[in-house]
PDB file of C-alpha atoms and ligand atoms in Angstrom:
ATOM      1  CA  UNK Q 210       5.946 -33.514   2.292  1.00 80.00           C
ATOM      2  CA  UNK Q 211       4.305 -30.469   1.242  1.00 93.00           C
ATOM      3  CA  UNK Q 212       5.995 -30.645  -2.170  1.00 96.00           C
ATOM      4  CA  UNK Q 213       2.898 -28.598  -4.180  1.00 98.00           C
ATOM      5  CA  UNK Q 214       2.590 -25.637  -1.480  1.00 97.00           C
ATOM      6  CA  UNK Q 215       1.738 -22.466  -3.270  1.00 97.00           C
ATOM      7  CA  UNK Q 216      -0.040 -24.347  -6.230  1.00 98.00           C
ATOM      8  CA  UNK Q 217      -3.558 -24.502  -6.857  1.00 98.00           C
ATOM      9  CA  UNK Q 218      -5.484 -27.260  -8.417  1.00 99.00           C
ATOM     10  CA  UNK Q 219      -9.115 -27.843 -10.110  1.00 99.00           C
ATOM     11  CA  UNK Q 220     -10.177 -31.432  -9.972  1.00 99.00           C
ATOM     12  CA  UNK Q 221     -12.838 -32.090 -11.785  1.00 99.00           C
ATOM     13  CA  UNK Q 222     -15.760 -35.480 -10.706  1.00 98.00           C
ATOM     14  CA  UNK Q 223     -13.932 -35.159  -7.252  1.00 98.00           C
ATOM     15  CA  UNK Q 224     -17.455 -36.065  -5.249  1.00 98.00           C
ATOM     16  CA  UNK Q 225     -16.499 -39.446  -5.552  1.00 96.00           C
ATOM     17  CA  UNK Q 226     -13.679 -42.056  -6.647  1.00 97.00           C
ATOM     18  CA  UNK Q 227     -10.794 -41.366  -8.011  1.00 98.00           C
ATOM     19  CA  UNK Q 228     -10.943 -37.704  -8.434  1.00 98.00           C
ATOM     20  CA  UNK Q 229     -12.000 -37.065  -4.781  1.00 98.00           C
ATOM     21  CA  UNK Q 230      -8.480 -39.642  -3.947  1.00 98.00           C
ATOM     22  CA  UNK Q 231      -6.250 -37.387  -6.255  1.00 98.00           C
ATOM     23  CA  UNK Q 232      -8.287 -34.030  -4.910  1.00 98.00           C
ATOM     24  CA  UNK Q 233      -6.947 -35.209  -0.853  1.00 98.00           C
ATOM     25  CA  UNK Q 234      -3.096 -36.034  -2.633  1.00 98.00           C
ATOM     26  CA  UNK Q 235      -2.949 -32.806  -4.280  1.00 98.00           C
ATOM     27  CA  UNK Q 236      -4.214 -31.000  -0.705  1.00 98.00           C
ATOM     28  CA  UNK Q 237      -2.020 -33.398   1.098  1.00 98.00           C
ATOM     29  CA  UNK Q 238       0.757 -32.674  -0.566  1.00 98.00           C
ATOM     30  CA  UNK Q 239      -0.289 -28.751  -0.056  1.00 98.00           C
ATOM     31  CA  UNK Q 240      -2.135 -27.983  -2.963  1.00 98.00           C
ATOM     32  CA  UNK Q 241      -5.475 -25.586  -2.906  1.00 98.00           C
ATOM     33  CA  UNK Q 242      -8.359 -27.606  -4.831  1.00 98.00           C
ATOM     34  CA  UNK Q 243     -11.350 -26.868  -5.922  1.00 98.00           C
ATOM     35  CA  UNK Q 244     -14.065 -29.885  -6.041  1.00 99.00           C
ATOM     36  CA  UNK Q 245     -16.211 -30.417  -8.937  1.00 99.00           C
ATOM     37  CA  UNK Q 246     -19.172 -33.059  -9.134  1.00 98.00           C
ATOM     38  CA  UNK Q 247     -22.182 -33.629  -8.186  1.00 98.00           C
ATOM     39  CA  UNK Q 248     -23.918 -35.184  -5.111  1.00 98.00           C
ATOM     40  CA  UNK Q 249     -25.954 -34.121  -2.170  1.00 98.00           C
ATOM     41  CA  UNK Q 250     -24.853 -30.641  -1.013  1.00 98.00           C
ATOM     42  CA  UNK Q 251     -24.265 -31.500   2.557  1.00 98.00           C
ATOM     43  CA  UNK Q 252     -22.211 -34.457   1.583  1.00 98.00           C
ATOM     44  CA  UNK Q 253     -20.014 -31.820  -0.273  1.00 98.00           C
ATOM     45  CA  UNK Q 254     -19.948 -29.144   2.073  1.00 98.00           C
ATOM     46  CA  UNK Q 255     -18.176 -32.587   4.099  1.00 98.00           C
ATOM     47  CA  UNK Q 256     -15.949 -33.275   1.991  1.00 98.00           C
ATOM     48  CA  UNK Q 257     -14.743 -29.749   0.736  1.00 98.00           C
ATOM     49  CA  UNK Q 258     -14.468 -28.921   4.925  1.00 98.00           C
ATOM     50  CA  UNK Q 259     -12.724 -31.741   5.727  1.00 98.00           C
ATOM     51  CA  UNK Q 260      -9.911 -31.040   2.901  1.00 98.00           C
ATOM     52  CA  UNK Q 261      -9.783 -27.956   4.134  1.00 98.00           C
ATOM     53  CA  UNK Q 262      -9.016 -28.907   7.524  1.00 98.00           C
ATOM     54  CA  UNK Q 263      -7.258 -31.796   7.485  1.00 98.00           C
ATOM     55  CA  UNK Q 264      -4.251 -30.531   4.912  1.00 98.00           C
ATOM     56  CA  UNK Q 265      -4.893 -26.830   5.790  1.00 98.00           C
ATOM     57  CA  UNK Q 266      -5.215 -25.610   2.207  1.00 98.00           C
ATOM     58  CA  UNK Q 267      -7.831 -23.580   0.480  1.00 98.00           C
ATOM     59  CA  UNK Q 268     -10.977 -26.308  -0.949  1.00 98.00           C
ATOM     60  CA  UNK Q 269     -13.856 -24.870  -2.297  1.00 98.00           C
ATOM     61  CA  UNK Q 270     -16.467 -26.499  -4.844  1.00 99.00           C
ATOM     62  CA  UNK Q 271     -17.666 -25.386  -7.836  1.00 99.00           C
ATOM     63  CA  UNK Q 272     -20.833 -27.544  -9.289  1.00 98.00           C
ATOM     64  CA  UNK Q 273     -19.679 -26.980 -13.398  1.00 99.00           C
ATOM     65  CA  UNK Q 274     -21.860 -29.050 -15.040  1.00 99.00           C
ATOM     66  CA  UNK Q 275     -19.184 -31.253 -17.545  1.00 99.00           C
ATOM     67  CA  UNK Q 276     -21.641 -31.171 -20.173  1.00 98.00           C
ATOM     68  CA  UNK Q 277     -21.842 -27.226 -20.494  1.00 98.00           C
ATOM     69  CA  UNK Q 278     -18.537 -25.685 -21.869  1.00 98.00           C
ATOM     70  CA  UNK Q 279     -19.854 -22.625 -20.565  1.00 98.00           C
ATOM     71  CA  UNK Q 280     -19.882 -23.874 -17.053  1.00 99.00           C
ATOM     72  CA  UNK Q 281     -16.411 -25.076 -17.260  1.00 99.00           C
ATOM     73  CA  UNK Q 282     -14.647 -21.480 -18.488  1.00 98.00           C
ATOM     74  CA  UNK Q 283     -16.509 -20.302 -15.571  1.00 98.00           C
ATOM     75  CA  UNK Q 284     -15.513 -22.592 -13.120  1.00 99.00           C
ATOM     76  CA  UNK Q 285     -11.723 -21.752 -14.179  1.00 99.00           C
ATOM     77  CA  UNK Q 286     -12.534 -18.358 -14.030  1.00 98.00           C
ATOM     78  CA  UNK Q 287     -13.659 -18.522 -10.481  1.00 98.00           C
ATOM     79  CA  UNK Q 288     -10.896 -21.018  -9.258  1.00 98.00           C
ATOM     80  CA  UNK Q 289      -7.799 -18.007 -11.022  1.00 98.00           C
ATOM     81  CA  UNK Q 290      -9.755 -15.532  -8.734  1.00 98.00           C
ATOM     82  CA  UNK Q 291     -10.289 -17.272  -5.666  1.00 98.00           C
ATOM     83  CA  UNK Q 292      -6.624 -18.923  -5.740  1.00 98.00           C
ATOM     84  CA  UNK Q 293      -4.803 -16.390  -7.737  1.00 98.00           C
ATOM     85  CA  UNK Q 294      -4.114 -18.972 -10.326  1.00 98.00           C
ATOM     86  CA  UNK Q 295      -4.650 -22.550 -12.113  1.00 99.00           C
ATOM     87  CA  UNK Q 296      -1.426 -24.224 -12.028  1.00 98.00           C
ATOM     88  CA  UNK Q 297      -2.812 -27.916 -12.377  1.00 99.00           C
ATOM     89  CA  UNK Q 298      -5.613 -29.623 -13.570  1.00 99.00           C
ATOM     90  CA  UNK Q 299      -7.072 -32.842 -13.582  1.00 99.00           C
ATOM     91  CA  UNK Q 300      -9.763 -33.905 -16.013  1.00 99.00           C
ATOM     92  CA  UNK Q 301     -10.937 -37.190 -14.279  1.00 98.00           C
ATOM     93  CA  UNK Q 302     -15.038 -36.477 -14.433  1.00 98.00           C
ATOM     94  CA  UNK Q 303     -16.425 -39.593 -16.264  1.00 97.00           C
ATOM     95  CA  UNK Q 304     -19.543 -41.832 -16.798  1.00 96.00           C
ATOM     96  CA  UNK Q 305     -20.223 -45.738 -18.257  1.00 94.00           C
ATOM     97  CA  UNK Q 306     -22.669 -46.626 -20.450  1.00 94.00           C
ATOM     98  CA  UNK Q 307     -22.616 -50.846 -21.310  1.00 92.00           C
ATOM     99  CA  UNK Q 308     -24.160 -51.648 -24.450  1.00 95.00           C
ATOM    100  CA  UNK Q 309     -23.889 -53.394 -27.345  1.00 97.00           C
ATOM    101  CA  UNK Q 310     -23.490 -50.584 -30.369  1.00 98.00           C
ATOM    102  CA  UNK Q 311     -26.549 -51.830 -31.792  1.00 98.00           C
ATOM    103  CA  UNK Q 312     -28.437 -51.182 -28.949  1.00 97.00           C
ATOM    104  CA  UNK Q 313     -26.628 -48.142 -27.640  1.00 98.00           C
ATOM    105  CA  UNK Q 314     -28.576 -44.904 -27.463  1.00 98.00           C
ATOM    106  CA  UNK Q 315     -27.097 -42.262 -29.587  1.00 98.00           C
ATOM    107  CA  UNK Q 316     -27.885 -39.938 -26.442  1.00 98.00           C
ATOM    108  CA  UNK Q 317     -25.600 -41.800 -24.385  1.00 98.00           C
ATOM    109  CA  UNK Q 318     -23.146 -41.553 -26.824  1.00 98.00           C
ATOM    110  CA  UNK Q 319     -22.983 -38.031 -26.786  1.00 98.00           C
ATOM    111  CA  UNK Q 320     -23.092 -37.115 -22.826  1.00 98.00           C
ATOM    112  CA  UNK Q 321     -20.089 -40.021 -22.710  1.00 98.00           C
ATOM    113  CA  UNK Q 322     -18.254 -37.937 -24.982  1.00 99.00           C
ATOM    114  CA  UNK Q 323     -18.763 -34.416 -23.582  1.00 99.00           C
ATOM    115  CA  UNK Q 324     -18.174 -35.438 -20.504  1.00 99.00           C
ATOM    116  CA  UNK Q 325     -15.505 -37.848 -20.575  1.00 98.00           C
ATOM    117  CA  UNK Q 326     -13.295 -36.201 -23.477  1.00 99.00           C
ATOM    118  CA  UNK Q 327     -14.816 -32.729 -24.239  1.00 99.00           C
ATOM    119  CA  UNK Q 328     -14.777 -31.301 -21.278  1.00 99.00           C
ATOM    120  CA  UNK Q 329     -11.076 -32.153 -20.545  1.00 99.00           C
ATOM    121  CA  UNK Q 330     -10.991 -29.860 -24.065  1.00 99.00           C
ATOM    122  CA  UNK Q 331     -12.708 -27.327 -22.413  1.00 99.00           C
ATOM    123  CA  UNK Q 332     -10.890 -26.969 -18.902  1.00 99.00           C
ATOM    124  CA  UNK Q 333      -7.666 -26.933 -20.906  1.00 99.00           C
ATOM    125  CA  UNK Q 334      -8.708 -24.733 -23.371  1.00 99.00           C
ATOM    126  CA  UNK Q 335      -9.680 -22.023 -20.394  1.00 98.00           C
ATOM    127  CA  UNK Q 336      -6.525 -22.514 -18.295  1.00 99.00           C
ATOM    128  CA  UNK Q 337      -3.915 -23.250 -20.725  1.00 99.00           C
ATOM    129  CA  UNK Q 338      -3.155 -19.211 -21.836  1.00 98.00           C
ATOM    130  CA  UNK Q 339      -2.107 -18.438 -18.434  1.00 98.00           C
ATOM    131  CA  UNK Q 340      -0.569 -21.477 -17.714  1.00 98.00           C
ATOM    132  CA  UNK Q 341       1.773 -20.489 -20.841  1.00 98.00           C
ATOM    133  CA  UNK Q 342       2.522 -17.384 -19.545  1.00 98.00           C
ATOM    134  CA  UNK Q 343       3.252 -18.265 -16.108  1.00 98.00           C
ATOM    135  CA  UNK Q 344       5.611 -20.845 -17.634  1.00 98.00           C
ATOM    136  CA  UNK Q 345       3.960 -23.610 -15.298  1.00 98.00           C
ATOM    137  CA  UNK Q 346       1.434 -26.167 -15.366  1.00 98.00           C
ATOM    138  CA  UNK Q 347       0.358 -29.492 -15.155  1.00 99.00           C
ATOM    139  CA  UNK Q 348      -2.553 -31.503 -17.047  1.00 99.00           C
ATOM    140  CA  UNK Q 349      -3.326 -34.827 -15.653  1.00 99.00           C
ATOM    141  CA  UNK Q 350      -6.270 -36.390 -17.657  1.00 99.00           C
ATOM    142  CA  UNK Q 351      -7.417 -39.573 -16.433  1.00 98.00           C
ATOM    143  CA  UNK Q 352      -7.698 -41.958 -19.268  1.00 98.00           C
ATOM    144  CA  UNK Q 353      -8.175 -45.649 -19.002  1.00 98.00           C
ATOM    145  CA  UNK Q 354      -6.584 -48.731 -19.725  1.00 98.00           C
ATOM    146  CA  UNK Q 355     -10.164 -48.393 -22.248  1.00 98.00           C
ATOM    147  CA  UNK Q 356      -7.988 -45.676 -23.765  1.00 98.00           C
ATOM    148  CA  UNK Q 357      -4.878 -48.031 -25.002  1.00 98.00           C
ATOM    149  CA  UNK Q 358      -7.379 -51.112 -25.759  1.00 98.00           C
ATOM    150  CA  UNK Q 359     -11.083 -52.186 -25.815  1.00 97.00           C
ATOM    151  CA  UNK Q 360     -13.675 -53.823 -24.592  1.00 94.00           C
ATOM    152  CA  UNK Q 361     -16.964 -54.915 -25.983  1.00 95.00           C
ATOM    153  CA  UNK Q 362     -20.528 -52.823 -25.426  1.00 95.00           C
ATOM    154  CA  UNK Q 363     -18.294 -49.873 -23.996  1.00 97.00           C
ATOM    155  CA  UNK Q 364     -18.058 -47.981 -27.604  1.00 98.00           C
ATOM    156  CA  UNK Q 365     -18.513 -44.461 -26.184  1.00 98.00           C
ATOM    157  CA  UNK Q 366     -16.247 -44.999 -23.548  1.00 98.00           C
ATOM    158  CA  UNK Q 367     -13.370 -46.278 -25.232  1.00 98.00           C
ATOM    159  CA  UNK Q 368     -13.946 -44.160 -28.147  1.00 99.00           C
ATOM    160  CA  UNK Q 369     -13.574 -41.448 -25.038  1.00 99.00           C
ATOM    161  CA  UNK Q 370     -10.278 -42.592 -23.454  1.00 98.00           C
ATOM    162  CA  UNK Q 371      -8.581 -42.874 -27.093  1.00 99.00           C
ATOM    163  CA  UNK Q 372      -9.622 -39.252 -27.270  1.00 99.00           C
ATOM    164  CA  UNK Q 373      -8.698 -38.463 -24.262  1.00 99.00           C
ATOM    165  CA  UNK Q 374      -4.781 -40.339 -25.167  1.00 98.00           C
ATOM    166  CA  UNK Q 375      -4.781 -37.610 -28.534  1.00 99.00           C
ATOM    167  CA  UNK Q 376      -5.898 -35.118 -26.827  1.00 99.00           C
ATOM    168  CA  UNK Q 377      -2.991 -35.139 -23.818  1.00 99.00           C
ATOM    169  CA  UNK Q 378      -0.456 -35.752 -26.445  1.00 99.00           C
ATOM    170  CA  UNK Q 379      -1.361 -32.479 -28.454  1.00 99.00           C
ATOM    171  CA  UNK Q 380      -1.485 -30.624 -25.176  1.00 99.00           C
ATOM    172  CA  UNK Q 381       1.652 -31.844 -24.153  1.00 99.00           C
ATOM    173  CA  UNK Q 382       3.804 -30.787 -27.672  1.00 99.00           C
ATOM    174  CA  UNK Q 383       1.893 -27.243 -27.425  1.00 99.00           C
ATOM    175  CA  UNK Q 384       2.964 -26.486 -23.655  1.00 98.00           C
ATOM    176  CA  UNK Q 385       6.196 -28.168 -24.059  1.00 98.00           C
ATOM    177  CA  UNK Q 386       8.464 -24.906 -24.168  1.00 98.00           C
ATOM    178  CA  UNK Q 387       6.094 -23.418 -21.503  1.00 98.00           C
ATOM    179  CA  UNK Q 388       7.273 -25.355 -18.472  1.00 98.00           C
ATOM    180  CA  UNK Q 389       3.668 -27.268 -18.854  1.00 99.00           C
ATOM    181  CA  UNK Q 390       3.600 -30.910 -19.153  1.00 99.00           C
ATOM    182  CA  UNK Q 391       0.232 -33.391 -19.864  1.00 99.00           C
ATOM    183  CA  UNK Q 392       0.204 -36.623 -19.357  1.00 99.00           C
ATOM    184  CA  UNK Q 393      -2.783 -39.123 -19.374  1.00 99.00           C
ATOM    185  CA  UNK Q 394      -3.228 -41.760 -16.022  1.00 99.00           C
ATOM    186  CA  UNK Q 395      -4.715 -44.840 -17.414  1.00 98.00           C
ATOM    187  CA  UNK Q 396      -6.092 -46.997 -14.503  1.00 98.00           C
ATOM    188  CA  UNK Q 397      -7.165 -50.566 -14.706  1.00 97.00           C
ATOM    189  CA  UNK Q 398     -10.109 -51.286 -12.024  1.00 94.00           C
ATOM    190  CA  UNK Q 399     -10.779 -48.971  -9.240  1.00 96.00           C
ATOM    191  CA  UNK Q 400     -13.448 -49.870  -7.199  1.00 91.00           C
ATOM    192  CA  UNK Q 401     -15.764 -46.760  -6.970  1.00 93.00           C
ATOM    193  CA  UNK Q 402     -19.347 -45.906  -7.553  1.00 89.00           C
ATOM    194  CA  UNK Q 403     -18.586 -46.029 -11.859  1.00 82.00           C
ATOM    195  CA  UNK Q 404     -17.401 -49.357 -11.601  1.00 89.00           C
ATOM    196  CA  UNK Q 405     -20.143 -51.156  -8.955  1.00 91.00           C
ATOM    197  CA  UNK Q 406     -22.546 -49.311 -10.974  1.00 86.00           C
ATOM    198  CA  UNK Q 407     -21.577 -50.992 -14.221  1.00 83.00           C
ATOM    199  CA  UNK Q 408     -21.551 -54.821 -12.366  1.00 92.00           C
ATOM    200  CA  UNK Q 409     -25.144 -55.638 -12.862  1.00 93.00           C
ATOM    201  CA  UNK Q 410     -25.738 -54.246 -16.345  1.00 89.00           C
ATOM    202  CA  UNK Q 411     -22.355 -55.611 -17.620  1.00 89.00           C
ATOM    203  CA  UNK Q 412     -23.537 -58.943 -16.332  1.00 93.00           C
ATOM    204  CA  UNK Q 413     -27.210 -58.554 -18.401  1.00 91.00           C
ATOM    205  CA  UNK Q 414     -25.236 -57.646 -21.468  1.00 89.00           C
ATOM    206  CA  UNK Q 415     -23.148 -61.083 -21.315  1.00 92.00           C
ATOM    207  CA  UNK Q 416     -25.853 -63.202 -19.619  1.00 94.00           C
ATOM    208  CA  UNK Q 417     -24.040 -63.979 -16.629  1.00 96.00           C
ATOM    209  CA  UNK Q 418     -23.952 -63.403 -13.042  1.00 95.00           C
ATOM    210  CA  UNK Q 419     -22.272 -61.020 -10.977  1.00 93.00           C
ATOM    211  CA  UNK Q 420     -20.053 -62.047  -9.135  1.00 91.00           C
ATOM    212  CA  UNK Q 421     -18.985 -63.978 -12.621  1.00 93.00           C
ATOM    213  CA  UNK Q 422     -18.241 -59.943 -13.875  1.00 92.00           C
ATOM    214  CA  UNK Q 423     -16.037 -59.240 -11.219  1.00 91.00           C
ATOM    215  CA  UNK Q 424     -13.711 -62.513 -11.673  1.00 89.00           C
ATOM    216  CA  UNK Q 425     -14.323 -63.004 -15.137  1.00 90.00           C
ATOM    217  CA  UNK Q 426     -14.761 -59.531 -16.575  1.00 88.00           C
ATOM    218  CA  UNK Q 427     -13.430 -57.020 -14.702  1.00 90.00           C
ATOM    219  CA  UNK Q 428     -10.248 -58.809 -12.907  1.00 94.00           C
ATOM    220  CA  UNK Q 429      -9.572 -60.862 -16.028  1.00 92.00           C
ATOM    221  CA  UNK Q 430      -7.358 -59.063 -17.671  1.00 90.00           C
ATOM    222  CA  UNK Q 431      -5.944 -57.185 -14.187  1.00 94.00           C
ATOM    223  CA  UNK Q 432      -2.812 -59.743 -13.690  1.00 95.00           C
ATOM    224  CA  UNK Q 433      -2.450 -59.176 -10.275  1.00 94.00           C
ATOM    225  CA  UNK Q 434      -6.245 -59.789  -9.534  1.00 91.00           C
ATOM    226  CA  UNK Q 435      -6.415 -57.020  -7.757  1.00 92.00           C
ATOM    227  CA  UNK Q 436      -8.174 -53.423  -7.596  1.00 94.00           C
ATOM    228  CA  UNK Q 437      -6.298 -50.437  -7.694  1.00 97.00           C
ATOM    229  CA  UNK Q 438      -6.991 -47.944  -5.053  1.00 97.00           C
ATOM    230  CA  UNK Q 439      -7.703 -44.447  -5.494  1.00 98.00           C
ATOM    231  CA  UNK Q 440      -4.611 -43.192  -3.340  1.00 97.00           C
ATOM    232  CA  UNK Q 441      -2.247 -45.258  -5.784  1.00 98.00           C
ATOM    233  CA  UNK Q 442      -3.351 -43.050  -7.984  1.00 98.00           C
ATOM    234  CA  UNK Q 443      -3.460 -39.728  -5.844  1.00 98.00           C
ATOM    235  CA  UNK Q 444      -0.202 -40.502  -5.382  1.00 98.00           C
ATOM    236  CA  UNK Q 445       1.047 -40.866  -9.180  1.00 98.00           C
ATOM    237  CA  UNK Q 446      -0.761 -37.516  -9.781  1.00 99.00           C
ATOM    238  CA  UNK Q 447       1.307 -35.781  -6.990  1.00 98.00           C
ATOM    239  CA  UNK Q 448       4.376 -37.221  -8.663  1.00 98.00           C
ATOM    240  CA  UNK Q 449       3.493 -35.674 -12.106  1.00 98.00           C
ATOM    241  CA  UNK Q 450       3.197 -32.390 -10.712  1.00 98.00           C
ATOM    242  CA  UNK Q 451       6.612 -32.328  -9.294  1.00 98.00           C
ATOM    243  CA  UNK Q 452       9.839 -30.770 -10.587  1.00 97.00           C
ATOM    244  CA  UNK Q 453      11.193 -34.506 -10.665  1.00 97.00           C
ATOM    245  CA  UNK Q 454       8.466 -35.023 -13.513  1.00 98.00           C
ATOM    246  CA  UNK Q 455       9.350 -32.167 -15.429  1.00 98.00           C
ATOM    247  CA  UNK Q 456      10.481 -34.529 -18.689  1.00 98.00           C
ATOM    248  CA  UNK Q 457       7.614 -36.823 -18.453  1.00 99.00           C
ATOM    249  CA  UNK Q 458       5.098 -35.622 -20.701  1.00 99.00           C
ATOM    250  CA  UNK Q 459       2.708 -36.690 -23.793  1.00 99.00           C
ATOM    251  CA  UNK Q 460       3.007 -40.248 -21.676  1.00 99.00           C
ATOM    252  CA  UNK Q 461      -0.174 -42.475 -21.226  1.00 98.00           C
ATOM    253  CA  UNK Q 462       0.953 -44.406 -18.018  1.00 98.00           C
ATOM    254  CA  UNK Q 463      -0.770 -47.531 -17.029  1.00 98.00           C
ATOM    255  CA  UNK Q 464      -1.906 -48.412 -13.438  1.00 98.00           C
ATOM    256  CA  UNK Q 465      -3.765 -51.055 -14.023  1.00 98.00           C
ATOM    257  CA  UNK Q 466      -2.293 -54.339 -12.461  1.00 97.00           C
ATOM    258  CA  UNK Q 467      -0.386 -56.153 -15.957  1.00 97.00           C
ATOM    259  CA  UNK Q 468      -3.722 -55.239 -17.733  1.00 97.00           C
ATOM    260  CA  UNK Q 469      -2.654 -53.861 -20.368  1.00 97.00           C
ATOM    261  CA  UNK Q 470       0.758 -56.200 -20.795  1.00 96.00           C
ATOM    262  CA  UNK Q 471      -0.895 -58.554 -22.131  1.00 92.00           C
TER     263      UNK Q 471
HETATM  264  P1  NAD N  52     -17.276 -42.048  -9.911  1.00 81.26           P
HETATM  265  O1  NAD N  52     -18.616 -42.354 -10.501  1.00 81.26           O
HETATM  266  O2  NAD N  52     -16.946 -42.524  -8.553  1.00 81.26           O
HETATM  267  O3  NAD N  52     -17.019 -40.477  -9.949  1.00 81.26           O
HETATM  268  C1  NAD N  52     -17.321 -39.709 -11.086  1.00 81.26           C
HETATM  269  C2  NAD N  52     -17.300 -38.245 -10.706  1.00 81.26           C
HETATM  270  O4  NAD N  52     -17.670 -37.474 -11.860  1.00 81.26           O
HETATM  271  C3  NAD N  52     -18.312 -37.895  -9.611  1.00 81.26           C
HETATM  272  O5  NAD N  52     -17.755 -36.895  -8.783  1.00 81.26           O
HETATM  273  C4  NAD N  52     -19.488 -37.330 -10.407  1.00 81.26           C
HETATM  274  O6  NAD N  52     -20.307 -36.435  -9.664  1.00 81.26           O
HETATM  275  C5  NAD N  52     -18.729 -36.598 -11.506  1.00 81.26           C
HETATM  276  N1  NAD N  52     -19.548 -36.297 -12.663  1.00 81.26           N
HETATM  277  C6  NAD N  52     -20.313 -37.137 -13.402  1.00 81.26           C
HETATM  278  N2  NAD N  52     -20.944 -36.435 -14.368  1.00 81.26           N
HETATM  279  C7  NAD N  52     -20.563 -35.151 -14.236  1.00 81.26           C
HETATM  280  C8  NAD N  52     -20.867 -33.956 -14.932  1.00 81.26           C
HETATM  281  N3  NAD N  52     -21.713 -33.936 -15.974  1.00 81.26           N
HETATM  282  N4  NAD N  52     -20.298 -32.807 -14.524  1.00 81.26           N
HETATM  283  C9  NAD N  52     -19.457 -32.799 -13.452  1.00 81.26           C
HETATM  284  N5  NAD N  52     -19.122 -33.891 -12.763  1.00 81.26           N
HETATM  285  C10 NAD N  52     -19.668 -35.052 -13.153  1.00 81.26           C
HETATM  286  O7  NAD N  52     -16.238 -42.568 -11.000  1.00 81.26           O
HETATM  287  P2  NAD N  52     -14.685 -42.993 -10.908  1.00 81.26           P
HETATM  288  O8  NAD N  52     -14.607 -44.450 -11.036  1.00 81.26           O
HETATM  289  O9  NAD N  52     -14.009 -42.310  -9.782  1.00 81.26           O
HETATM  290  O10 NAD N  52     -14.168 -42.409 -12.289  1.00 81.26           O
HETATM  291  C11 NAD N  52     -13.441 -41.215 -12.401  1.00 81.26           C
HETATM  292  C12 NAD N  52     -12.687 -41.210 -13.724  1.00 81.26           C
HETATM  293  O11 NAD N  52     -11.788 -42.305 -13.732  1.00 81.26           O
HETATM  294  C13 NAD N  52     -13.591 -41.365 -14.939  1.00 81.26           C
HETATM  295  O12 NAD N  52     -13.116 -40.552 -15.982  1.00 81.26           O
HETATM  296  C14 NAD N  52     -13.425 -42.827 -15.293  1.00 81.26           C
HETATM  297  O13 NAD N  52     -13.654 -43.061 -16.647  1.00 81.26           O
HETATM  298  C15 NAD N  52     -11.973 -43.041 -14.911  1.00 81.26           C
HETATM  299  N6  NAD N  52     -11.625 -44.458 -14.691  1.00 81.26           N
HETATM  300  C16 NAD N  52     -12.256 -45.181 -13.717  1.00 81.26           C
HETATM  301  C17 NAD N  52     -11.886 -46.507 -13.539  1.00 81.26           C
HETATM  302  C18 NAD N  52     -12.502 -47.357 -12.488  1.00 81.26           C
HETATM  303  O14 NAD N  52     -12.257 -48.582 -12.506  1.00 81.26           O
HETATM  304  N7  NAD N  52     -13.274 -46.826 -11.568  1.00 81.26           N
HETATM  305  C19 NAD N  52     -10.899 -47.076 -14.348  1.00 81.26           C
HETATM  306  C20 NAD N  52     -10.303 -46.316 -15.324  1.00 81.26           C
HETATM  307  C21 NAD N  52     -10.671 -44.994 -15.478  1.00 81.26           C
END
């Protein structure tokens, strides 16, 4: 069902994972996207055609750099000119760093938290004016289960996704009377490029091997022992920008597998 026709969406890390998954929801339910992320240009071109196609929307790319606030107002500008308007955005563009603090290099720590939590500051902060007076929007910032508990050697990160949790609960309160709602998806293990990435350094930090990570790290905690997919949560994010959704905002909502009821 073409439930988000007419709307236009900026998606931001949606190369790869989880916000390429929520990028083809939001077109498949009949959304216009624009890509973000990085990667190798023909790759993109791909992807951004194939959207296109497939769910005959509008898909272009912009290549905003997450890090560079400047980047991001202009890669909202663009998106309101090509598409006529914002109406959603989702802040998913993240990175991992495993380290124990004493170890971890203060550099790290600050690209984890521009990217992962400023920039979802920034992309709101240019989109959220005319959101208000078009009495319409929707913020979906993808959290973590690392932003409603922790985990050792991933300071940055979780220090990120808590962020992130404040962040979508201020947003939500100021659009509130503006017919704009913000909530924050907090996933448990997806497995995408962030997470095989982390496997061999996360089994270096604790000593142990990898395939130990995966059943003794990662899917510990995940009750059902299983990954969630990236169209679980494409589909949750088309949900939250529907008119059934309207009262669900501020929320932090878990799809992580009985992670985080323990
Ligand atoms: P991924 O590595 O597959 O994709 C990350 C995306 O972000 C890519 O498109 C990449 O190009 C982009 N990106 C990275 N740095 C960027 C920058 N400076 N500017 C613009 N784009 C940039 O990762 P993923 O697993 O799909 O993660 C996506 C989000 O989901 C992240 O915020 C992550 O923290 C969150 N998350 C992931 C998991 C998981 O298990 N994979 C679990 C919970 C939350």
């Amino acid at each position: 069902m073409r439930t988000l026709e007419g709307k236009s969406a900026i998606v931001t890390g949606s190369t790869s994972g989880i916000g390429l998954g929520v990028a083809e929801a939001l077109a498949g339910a009949g959304a216009n996207v624009m890509l973000n992320g990085f990667g190798p240009a023909e790759e993109i071109e791909r992807l951004r055609s194939k959207i296109a196609h497939e769910h005959r929307v509008k898909a272009l790319y912009n290549g905003a750099d997450m890090t560079k606030p400047e980047e991001i107002a202009a890669m909202a500008q663009a998106a309101a000119a090509a598409f006529g308007s914002v109406d959603i955005i989702v802040n998913n563009a993240g990175i991992q760093h495993v380290s124990p603090i004493e170890d971890f290099p203060p550099e790290k720590w600050d690209t984890i938290i521009a990217i992962n939590l400023s920039s979802a500051f920034h992309l709101t902060r240019a989109t959220f004016a005319a959101m208000k007076a078009r009495k319409w929007g929707r913020i979906i910032n993808i959290a973590s289960a690392h932003g409603l508990v922790a985990s050792p050697f991933k300071s940055a990160y979780v220090a990120a996704k808590h962020g992130v949790i404040g962040l979508t609960k201020t947003a939500a309160l100021e659009g509130a009377e503006y017919g704009i709602t913000c909530n924050a998806i907090c996933p448990g293990y997806v497995l995408t490029p962030l997470v095989e990435k982390q496997i061999p350094d996360t089994a270096k930090a604790r000593g142990i091997s990898e395939e130990a990570v995966v059943r003794d790290v990662l899917l510990a905690a995940q009750a059902t022992k299983q990954f969630v997919t990236t169209s679980q949560l494409g589909a949750l994010a088309v949900f939250l920008c529907t008119d059934a959704a309207s009262q669900i905002t501020g929320a932090s909502l878990p799809v992580d597998g009985g992670w985080t009821a323990h």
